[in-house]
Amino acid sequence: MSEPVPGNREPGQSASDPQIPVTAGALPAPPRLLFNPPTDIYETPDGLVLYADLPGVTLEGLELQVQDNRLTLFGRVQRREPPNAVVLHAEYEVGDFLRSFILSDEVDHERIQAKLSHGVLRVELPKAPRARPRRIEVTRE
Amino acid sequence: MDADVRLPRQRGTASRAALYRGKDQPRRIDRSTCNDSEIIAELPFAAGCGGFLNARSAAQVESGSRQREINEEESAEEIGRTDWPRMPERGAHLESEWEMPVFRWGQNWDPFRDLEREMDRLLQGVHLSLHGVRFSRRFPQVNLLELEDCYLITAELPGIDLQQLEVTTASGFLTIRGVREVPEESREDSFRRQERFQGAWQRKIQLPDRVDEERMTADYSAGILRVTLPRVSSSLPRQIPVSEDV
């Protein structure tokens, strides 16, 4: 499993953002931070359910994709604070969210559903029908 | 009363600098104006207090007058790369700065709070990789910003039902509390990974003096709670006539 190490909001890497224009002569835009969102995964009879905390991410900023058994979620956070705001006390930093998971074969990729509400992403990963336990009737000879 | 976050009672550079924790400022190491000892301060362990002092004193001994060319603000940012509060004035002499105590936030002097803050800052300076280490964090995480006409408290509160969110103010404290519930369909033993905060939470934040509690507003969107605390507009100076007793 090449999953990222779970961790609570430790800045992983900084990604330079090509969309931020850098004006000549001025300071380069500060690098955007990337965080590993805290995630819950639990099992239900129908499959797996994944919850990820993505505070500040709206539907427009969320990208969720599955490719080659890898589920990747990327949430872009729009800063709403004016840039001239003075930080008096900071417990969290604002940054984007990125995390990816390896899906096992038993997940039905076609039926994955996701919902975002109040900054929490819920992804349903249903089990493929063939992965359901199948009862084999044993007949008496 | 014990509050999680204390706001500066008095507006001033010193107290603001003491509370300043923002890391979002662009950090820039200009190698042309830095000598080696300053660059050392980039290393994680040197970023703490000891590193700061060493780098600073070495820089002074070695470069003498050159050090002065770097203005106070910049050198504070470069060396105390993590959170060293910025110097209050640009023209302050380095020599006189050394005679100042390490804890120089004298305005709201509270040794234990300053010690706590200092320890906090030291720990932040040590960039140990704590990936995977589960340690208790405050929930929610709160930021406090100062805007032109108001203070802004933002809290990361993803997935809160507004019915269960309570924002109250009383006697100079802002309290936010609520519950984050576990989805009903999940069972304790069905979790493969559990990293999100669950359960009841509460934070209590001391309000600054000059806040108009009547006009406070709060909004919640995309999992972030924003509480706006408008400042009381400062009253005009009033002339007091002095009568002369003949």
Short mmCIF file of C-alpha atoms in Angstrom, two decimals:
data_model
loop_
_atom_site.label_atom_id
_atom_site.label_comp_id
_atom_site.label_asym_id
_atom_site.label_seq_id
_atom_site.Cartn_x
_atom_site.Cartn_y
_atom_site.Cartn_z
CA MET A 1 0.00 0.00 0.00
CA SER A 2 1.50 3.26 -1.00
CA GLU A 3 -0.94 5.35 0.94
CA PRO A 4 0.25 8.52 2.50
CA VAL A 5 0.95 8.27 6.15
CA PRO A 6 -2.10 9.30 8.08
CA GLY A 7 -1.54 12.40 10.02
CA ASN A 8 -3.45 15.35 11.21
CA ARG A 9 -2.75 18.35 9.12
CA GLU A 10 0.96 18.14 8.89
CA PRO A 11 2.00 20.13 5.91
CA GLY A 12 3.19 17.63 3.41
CA GLN A 13 4.68 19.48 0.54
CA SER A 14 4.20 22.83 -0.94
CA ALA A 15 2.87 23.04 -4.41
CA SER A 16 3.58 26.01 -6.52
CA ASP A 17 0.44 27.20 -8.14
CA PRO A 18 0.61 28.23 -11.75
CA GLN A 19 -2.70 30.01 -11.48
CA ILE A 20 -1.41 32.63 -9.12
CA PRO A 21 0.10 35.38 -11.17
CA VAL A 22 3.46 36.53 -10.00
CA THR A 23 3.93 40.18 -10.63
CA ALA A 24 7.37 41.12 -11.72
CA GLY A 25 9.47 42.78 -9.10
CA ALA A 26 7.16 41.83 -6.24
CA LEU A 27 7.69 38.98 -3.87
CA PRO A 28 6.77 35.63 -5.36
CA ALA A 29 3.43 34.38 -4.10
CA PRO A 30 3.87 32.29 -0.97
CA PRO A 31 3.74 28.59 -1.72
CA ARG A 32 0.42 26.96 -1.13
CA LEU A 33 0.37 24.44 1.63
CA LEU A 34 -0.95 20.96 1.18
CA PHE A 35 -2.53 19.03 3.99
CA ASN A 36 -3.49 15.47 4.56
CA PRO A 37 -7.14 15.61 5.57
CA PRO A 38 -8.19 13.49 8.55
CA THR A 39 -10.22 10.59 7.31
CA ASP A 40 -12.57 7.97 8.66
CA ILE A 41 -13.19 4.76 6.81
CA TYR A 42 -15.65 2.20 7.99
CA GLU A 43 -17.30 -0.84 6.67
CA THR A 44 -20.98 -1.37 6.10
CA PRO A 45 -22.73 -4.43 4.74
CA ASP A 46 -22.79 -2.77 1.33
CA GLY A 47 -19.22 -1.67 1.17
CA LEU A 48 -16.99 1.02 2.56
CA VAL A 49 -17.80 4.56 3.53
CA LEU A 50 -15.12 7.22 3.65
CA TYR A 51 -15.41 10.56 5.39
CA ALA A 52 -12.83 13.28 5.00
CA ASP A 53 -12.72 16.64 6.71
CA LEU A 54 -12.13 19.34 4.14
CA PRO A 55 -12.93 22.62 5.84
CA GLY A 56 -13.08 25.47 3.40
CA VAL A 57 -13.51 23.32 0.32
CA THR A 58 -16.51 23.99 -1.87
CA LEU A 59 -17.91 21.85 -4.62
CA GLU A 60 -16.09 23.88 -7.25
CA GLY A 61 -12.77 23.30 -5.61
CA LEU A 62 -13.10 19.57 -5.12
CA GLU A 63 -11.65 17.00 -7.45
CA LEU A 64 -12.26 13.36 -6.85
CA GLN A 65 -11.04 10.79 -9.27
CA VAL A 66 -10.36 7.12 -9.55
CA GLN A 67 -7.60 5.90 -11.73
CA ASP A 68 -5.97 2.52 -11.66
CA ASN A 69 -7.38 1.56 -8.30
CA ARG A 70 -6.26 4.82 -6.82
CA LEU A 71 -8.84 7.15 -5.37
CA THR A 72 -7.48 10.68 -5.18
CA LEU A 73 -9.17 13.59 -3.56
CA PHE A 74 -7.93 17.10 -3.97
CA GLY A 75 -9.65 20.05 -2.37
CA ARG A 76 -8.71 23.55 -3.21
CA VAL A 77 -9.38 26.07 -0.50
CA GLN A 78 -10.28 29.59 -1.45
CA ARG A 79 -8.96 32.12 0.96
CA ARG A 80 -11.74 34.39 2.06
CA GLU A 81 -9.79 36.57 4.39
CA PRO A 82 -8.57 39.82 2.92
CA PRO A 83 -4.85 39.82 2.38
CA ASN A 84 -4.28 42.79 4.62
CA ALA A 85 -5.65 40.99 7.66
CA VAL A 86 -3.20 40.80 10.51
CA VAL A 87 -2.89 37.40 12.12
CA LEU A 88 -3.09 37.73 15.87
CA HIS A 89 -3.37 34.10 16.77
CA ALA A 90 -3.11 31.13 14.48
CA GLU A 91 -3.81 27.54 15.32
CA TYR A 92 -4.39 26.32 11.85
CA GLU A 93 -3.01 27.24 8.52
CA VAL A 94 -4.92 27.53 5.32
CA GLY A 95 -3.96 25.17 2.57
CA ASP A 96 -5.28 22.71 0.07
CA PHE A 97 -6.06 19.09 0.81
CA LEU A 98 -4.69 16.10 -0.98
CA ARG A 99 -4.91 12.44 -0.17
CA SER A 100 -5.12 9.27 -2.12
CA PHE A 101 -6.14 5.75 -1.29
CA ILE A 102 -5.62 2.44 -2.95
CA LEU A 103 -8.89 0.67 -3.55
CA SER A 104 -9.07 -3.05 -3.35
CA ASP A 105 -10.57 -5.06 -6.17
CA GLU A 106 -13.71 -5.64 -4.25
CA VAL A 107 -14.84 -2.03 -4.71
CA ASP A 108 -17.16 -1.42 -7.60
CA HIS A 109 -15.57 1.56 -9.29
CA GLU A 110 -18.60 2.36 -11.39
CA ARG A 111 -20.91 2.89 -8.49
CA ILE A 112 -18.78 5.14 -6.31
CA GLN A 113 -20.80 8.07 -5.05
CA ALA A 114 -19.68 11.15 -3.21
CA LYS A 115 -21.34 13.97 -1.36
CA LEU A 116 -19.91 17.15 0.10
CA SER A 117 -21.68 18.97 2.87
CA HIS A 118 -20.36 21.56 5.29
CA GLY A 119 -16.81 20.78 4.40
CA VAL A 120 -17.10 17.04 4.93
CA LEU A 121 -16.76 14.69 2.01
CA ARG A 122 -18.57 11.39 2.15
CA VAL A 123 -17.61 8.78 -0.39
CA GLU A 124 -19.49 5.53 -0.72
CA LEU A 125 -17.46 2.69 -2.07
CA PRO A 126 -19.88 -0.16 -2.73
CA LYS A 127 -18.67 -3.69 -2.91
CA ALA A 128 -18.77 -5.30 -6.28
CA PRO A 129 -21.54 -7.88 -6.44
CA ARG A 130 -19.15 -10.71 -6.94
CA ALA A 131 -17.38 -9.85 -3.75
CA ARG A 132 -20.50 -10.40 -1.72
CA PRO A 133 -20.53 -13.68 0.14
CA ARG A 134 -22.40 -16.19 -1.87
CA ARG A 135 -24.05 -18.99 -0.11
CA ILE A 136 -23.44 -22.31 -1.73
CA GLU A 137 -26.18 -24.74 -1.33
CA VAL A 138 -24.97 -28.15 -0.31
CA THR A 139 -27.22 -30.93 -1.34
CA ARG A 140 -27.44 -34.26 0.24
CA GLU A 141 -26.56 -37.19 -1.93
CA MET B 1 -12.12 32.29 34.20
CA ASP B 2 -9.93 30.25 31.99
CA ALA B 3 -10.02 30.92 28.34
CA ASP B 4 -8.48 29.02 25.50
CA VAL B 5 -7.50 32.07 23.60
CA ARG B 6 -6.77 35.39 25.11
CA LEU B 7 -6.99 38.41 22.98
CA PRO B 8 -4.73 41.34 23.46
CA ARG B 9 -6.30 43.75 25.83
CA GLN B 10 -4.31 46.54 24.46
CA ARG B 11 -3.59 47.21 20.89
CA GLY B 12 0.08 47.54 20.37
CA THR B 13 2.90 46.10 18.42
CA ALA B 14 4.37 44.30 21.36
CA SER B 15 1.31 42.31 22.26
CA ARG B 16 0.48 41.69 18.67
CA ALA B 17 3.94 40.42 18.03
CA ALA B 18 3.67 38.16 21.03
CA LEU B 19 0.57 36.61 19.63
CA TYR B 20 1.84 36.54 16.13
CA ARG B 21 2.03 32.99 14.98
CA GLY B 22 1.21 33.29 11.34
CA LYS B 23 3.39 31.30 9.09
CA ASP B 24 1.82 32.52 5.95
CA GLN B 25 4.14 35.39 5.59
CA PRO B 26 6.46 34.81 2.73
CA ARG B 27 9.75 33.67 4.11
CA ARG B 28 12.73 34.59 2.17
CA ILE B 29 16.35 33.92 2.77
CA ASP B 30 18.41 36.31 0.82
CA ARG B 31 21.73 34.58 0.60
CA SER B 32 23.54 37.65 -0.59
CA THR B 33 22.85 39.48 2.63
CA CYS B 34 23.05 36.44 4.82
CA ASN B 35 26.23 35.06 6.19
CA ASP B 36 26.60 31.41 6.97
CA SER B 37 25.56 31.65 10.54
CA GLU B 38 22.24 33.03 9.52
CA ILE B 39 21.59 30.29 7.11
CA ILE B 40 22.18 27.81 9.88
CA ALA B 41 19.03 29.12 11.36
CA GLU B 42 17.17 27.46 8.56
CA LEU B 43 17.96 24.10 10.07
CA PRO B 44 15.10 22.85 12.14
CA PHE B 45 16.86 22.59 15.44
CA ALA B 46 18.51 25.92 15.20
CA ALA B 47 15.18 27.56 14.68
CA GLY B 48 14.37 27.38 18.34
CA CYS B 49 15.49 29.82 20.94
CA GLY B 50 19.02 28.52 21.28
CA GLY B 51 19.53 28.56 17.60
CA PHE B 52 18.17 32.01 17.42
CA LEU B 53 20.50 33.35 20.02
CA ASN B 54 23.50 31.60 18.60
CA ALA B 55 22.84 32.65 15.10
CA ARG B 56 22.14 36.16 16.19
CA SER B 57 25.19 36.61 18.34
CA ALA B 58 27.47 34.96 15.84
CA ALA B 59 26.10 37.19 13.16
CA GLN B 60 26.78 40.19 15.30
CA VAL B 61 30.33 39.24 16.04
CA GLU B 62 31.15 38.35 12.50
CA SER B 63 29.47 40.95 10.48
CA GLY B 64 29.23 43.83 12.86
CA SER B 65 27.94 46.77 10.97
CA ARG B 66 26.73 44.75 8.05
CA GLN B 67 24.10 43.26 10.26
CA ARG B 68 22.58 46.64 10.68
CA GLU B 69 21.89 46.97 7.03
CA ILE B 70 19.35 44.26 7.22
CA ASN B 71 16.41 45.92 8.73
CA GLU B 72 14.96 44.60 11.91
CA GLU B 73 11.89 43.11 10.44
CA GLU B 74 13.60 41.16 7.78
CA SER B 75 16.29 39.72 9.95
CA ALA B 76 13.74 38.69 12.52
CA GLU B 77 11.88 36.80 9.90
CA GLU B 78 14.85 35.18 8.37
CA ILE B 79 16.50 34.06 11.54
CA GLY B 80 13.63 33.35 13.77
CA ARG B 81 12.17 31.64 10.81
CA THR B 82 9.42 29.97 12.75
CA ASP B 83 7.62 32.49 14.83
CA TRP B 84 9.98 34.89 16.35
CA PRO B 85 7.89 37.98 16.98
CA ARG B 86 8.84 40.87 14.85
CA MET B 87 10.75 43.71 16.34
CA PRO B 88 8.59 46.62 17.22
CA GLU B 89 10.64 49.30 15.56
CA ARG B 90 12.86 49.32 12.61
CA GLY B 91 15.49 51.54 14.03
CA ALA B 92 15.99 49.69 17.30
CA HIS B 93 19.60 49.09 18.15
CA LEU B 94 20.77 45.56 18.22
CA GLU B 95 22.96 46.22 21.23
CA SER B 96 20.16 47.57 23.28
CA GLU B 97 18.05 44.65 22.23
CA TRP B 98 20.44 42.33 23.99
CA GLU B 99 19.87 44.02 27.25
CA MET B 100 16.21 43.36 27.00
CA PRO B 101 14.83 40.30 28.69
CA VAL B 102 13.88 37.35 26.58
CA PHE B 103 10.30 37.75 27.60
CA ARG B 104 9.72 41.25 26.56
CA TRP B 105 6.01 41.38 26.24
CA GLY B 106 5.78 43.46 29.29
CA GLN B 107 2.48 45.06 28.61
CA ASN B 108 0.31 42.18 29.59
CA TRP B 109 2.87 40.62 31.81
CA ASP B 110 1.82 37.24 32.89
CA PRO B 111 4.83 35.00 33.40
CA PHE B 112 3.02 31.73 33.10
CA ARG B 113 1.19 32.65 29.97
CA ASP B 114 4.36 33.93 28.45
CA LEU B 115 6.17 30.80 29.46
CA GLU B 116 3.48 28.69 27.94
CA ARG B 117 3.62 30.72 24.78
CA GLU B 118 7.36 30.51 24.68
CA MET B 119 7.31 26.76 25.13
CA ASP B 120 4.73 26.56 22.42
CA ARG B 121 6.92 28.54 20.15
CA LEU B 122 9.94 26.43 20.92
CA LEU B 123 8.05 23.27 20.18
CA GLN B 124 6.81 24.73 16.96
CA GLY B 125 10.35 25.57 16.05
CA VAL B 126 11.33 21.93 16.25
CA HIS B 127 10.06 20.52 13.04
CA LEU B 128 9.98 16.94 14.13
CA SER B 129 7.95 14.85 11.84
CA LEU B 130 5.02 13.76 13.91
CA HIS B 131 3.25 11.98 11.13
CA GLY B 132 1.13 9.22 12.46
CA VAL B 133 1.54 10.28 16.04
CA ARG B 134 -1.88 10.79 17.45
CA PHE B 135 -1.82 13.56 19.94
CA SER B 136 -4.73 15.39 21.32
CA ARG B 137 -5.47 18.58 19.51
CA ARG B 138 -7.84 21.27 20.33
CA PHE B 139 -10.98 21.08 18.34
CA PRO B 140 -11.81 23.21 16.60
CA GLN B 141 -8.69 25.03 15.60
CA VAL B 142 -9.19 28.74 15.85
CA ASN B 143 -7.54 31.63 14.09
CA LEU B 144 -7.85 35.22 15.06
CA LEU B 145 -7.39 37.96 12.53
CA GLU B 146 -7.45 41.66 12.83
CA LEU B 147 -9.08 43.62 10.05
CA GLU B 148 -9.50 47.29 9.63
CA ASP B 149 -12.76 47.69 11.47
CA CYS B 150 -13.24 44.36 13.16
CA TYR B 151 -11.67 41.25 14.55
CA LEU B 152 -12.41 37.98 12.83
CA ILE B 153 -12.41 34.62 14.55
CA THR B 154 -12.39 31.69 12.19
CA ALA B 155 -12.76 28.10 13.28
CA GLU B 156 -12.45 24.96 11.23
CA LEU B 157 -15.63 23.08 12.00
CA PRO B 158 -16.36 20.71 9.17
CA GLY B 159 -19.57 18.78 9.28
CA ILE B 160 -21.40 20.51 12.08
CA ASP B 161 -25.16 20.49 12.15
CA LEU B 162 -26.26 24.05 12.68
CA GLN B 163 -28.90 22.85 15.09
CA GLN B 164 -26.13 21.68 17.33
CA LEU B 165 -23.87 24.66 17.02
CA GLU B 166 -24.04 27.16 19.80
CA VAL B 167 -22.30 30.51 19.73
CA THR B 168 -22.76 32.61 22.84
CA THR B 169 -21.11 35.55 24.45
CA ALA B 170 -21.22 36.39 28.10
CA SER B 171 -19.12 38.65 30.24
CA GLY B 172 -16.40 39.18 27.75
CA PHE B 173 -16.06 35.61 26.58
CA LEU B 174 -17.14 34.05 23.34
CA THR B 175 -18.07 30.41 23.71
CA ILE B 176 -18.64 28.07 20.83
CA ARG B 177 -19.74 24.56 21.51
CA GLY B 178 -21.31 21.70 19.73
CA VAL B 179 -21.27 18.02 19.07
CA ARG B 180 -19.86 16.08 16.19
CA GLU B 181 -21.73 12.89 15.92
CA VAL B 182 -20.62 9.54 14.72
CA PRO B 183 -22.65 8.34 11.74
CA GLU B 184 -25.31 6.00 12.98
CA GLU B 185 -24.60 3.29 10.50
CA SER B 186 -21.04 2.85 11.70
CA ARG B 187 -20.15 0.42 14.42
CA GLU B 188 -17.25 0.73 16.73
CA ASP B 189 -15.56 -2.32 15.29
CA SER B 190 -16.24 -1.47 11.68
CA PHE B 191 -13.73 1.36 11.47
CA ARG B 192 -10.69 0.76 9.38
CA ARG B 193 -9.41 4.23 9.96
CA GLN B 194 -10.55 6.83 12.41
CA GLU B 195 -8.82 10.15 12.43
CA ARG B 196 -11.59 12.68 12.57
CA PHE B 197 -12.66 14.32 15.76
CA GLN B 198 -15.83 12.99 17.31
CA GLY B 199 -17.88 13.94 20.27
CA ALA B 200 -18.68 17.10 22.13
CA TRP B 201 -16.39 20.08 21.96
CA GLN B 202 -16.20 23.55 23.35
CA ARG B 203 -13.90 26.52 23.04
CA LYS B 204 -13.90 29.66 25.03
CA ILE B 205 -12.28 32.79 23.73
CA GLN B 206 -11.68 35.97 25.57
CA LEU B 207 -12.94 38.99 23.70
CA PRO B 208 -10.94 42.14 23.42
CA ASP B 209 -12.17 45.13 25.34
CA ARG B 210 -13.30 47.25 22.52
CA VAL B 211 -15.75 44.98 20.76
CA ASP B 212 -19.32 45.85 20.01
CA GLU B 213 -21.05 42.74 21.30
CA GLU B 214 -24.39 43.86 19.93
CA ARG B 215 -23.23 43.86 16.36
CA MET B 216 -21.36 40.58 16.38
CA THR B 217 -22.24 38.30 13.51
CA ALA B 218 -21.39 34.72 12.67
CA ASP B 219 -21.67 32.71 9.52
CA TYR B 220 -20.92 29.12 8.72
CA SER B 221 -20.04 27.98 5.26
CA ALA B 222 -18.05 25.12 3.82
CA GLY B 223 -17.21 23.93 7.28
CA ILE B 224 -15.68 27.17 8.50
CA LEU B 225 -17.26 29.28 11.18
CA ARG B 226 -16.51 32.99 11.01
CA VAL B 227 -17.37 35.26 13.86
CA THR B 228 -17.01 38.95 13.15
CA LEU B 229 -16.38 41.18 16.12
CA PRO B 230 -16.82 44.81 15.14
CA ARG B 231 -14.63 47.21 16.98
CA VAL B 232 -16.17 49.99 18.92
CA SER B 233 -15.43 53.15 17.04
CA SER B 234 -13.11 55.20 19.13
CA SER B 235 -14.71 58.23 20.63
CA LEU B 236 -13.43 61.66 19.77
CA PRO B 237 -11.09 63.28 22.20
CA ARG B 238 -13.06 65.50 24.47
CA GLN B 239 -11.71 68.79 25.66
CA ILE B 240 -12.11 69.30 29.36
CA PRO B 241 -12.21 72.95 30.30
CA VAL B 242 -9.98 73.91 33.17
CA SER B 243 -11.19 76.80 35.21
CA GLU B 244 -8.80 78.98 37.00
CA ASP B 245 -9.58 79.90 40.55
CA VAL B 246 -8.71 83.52 40.98
#
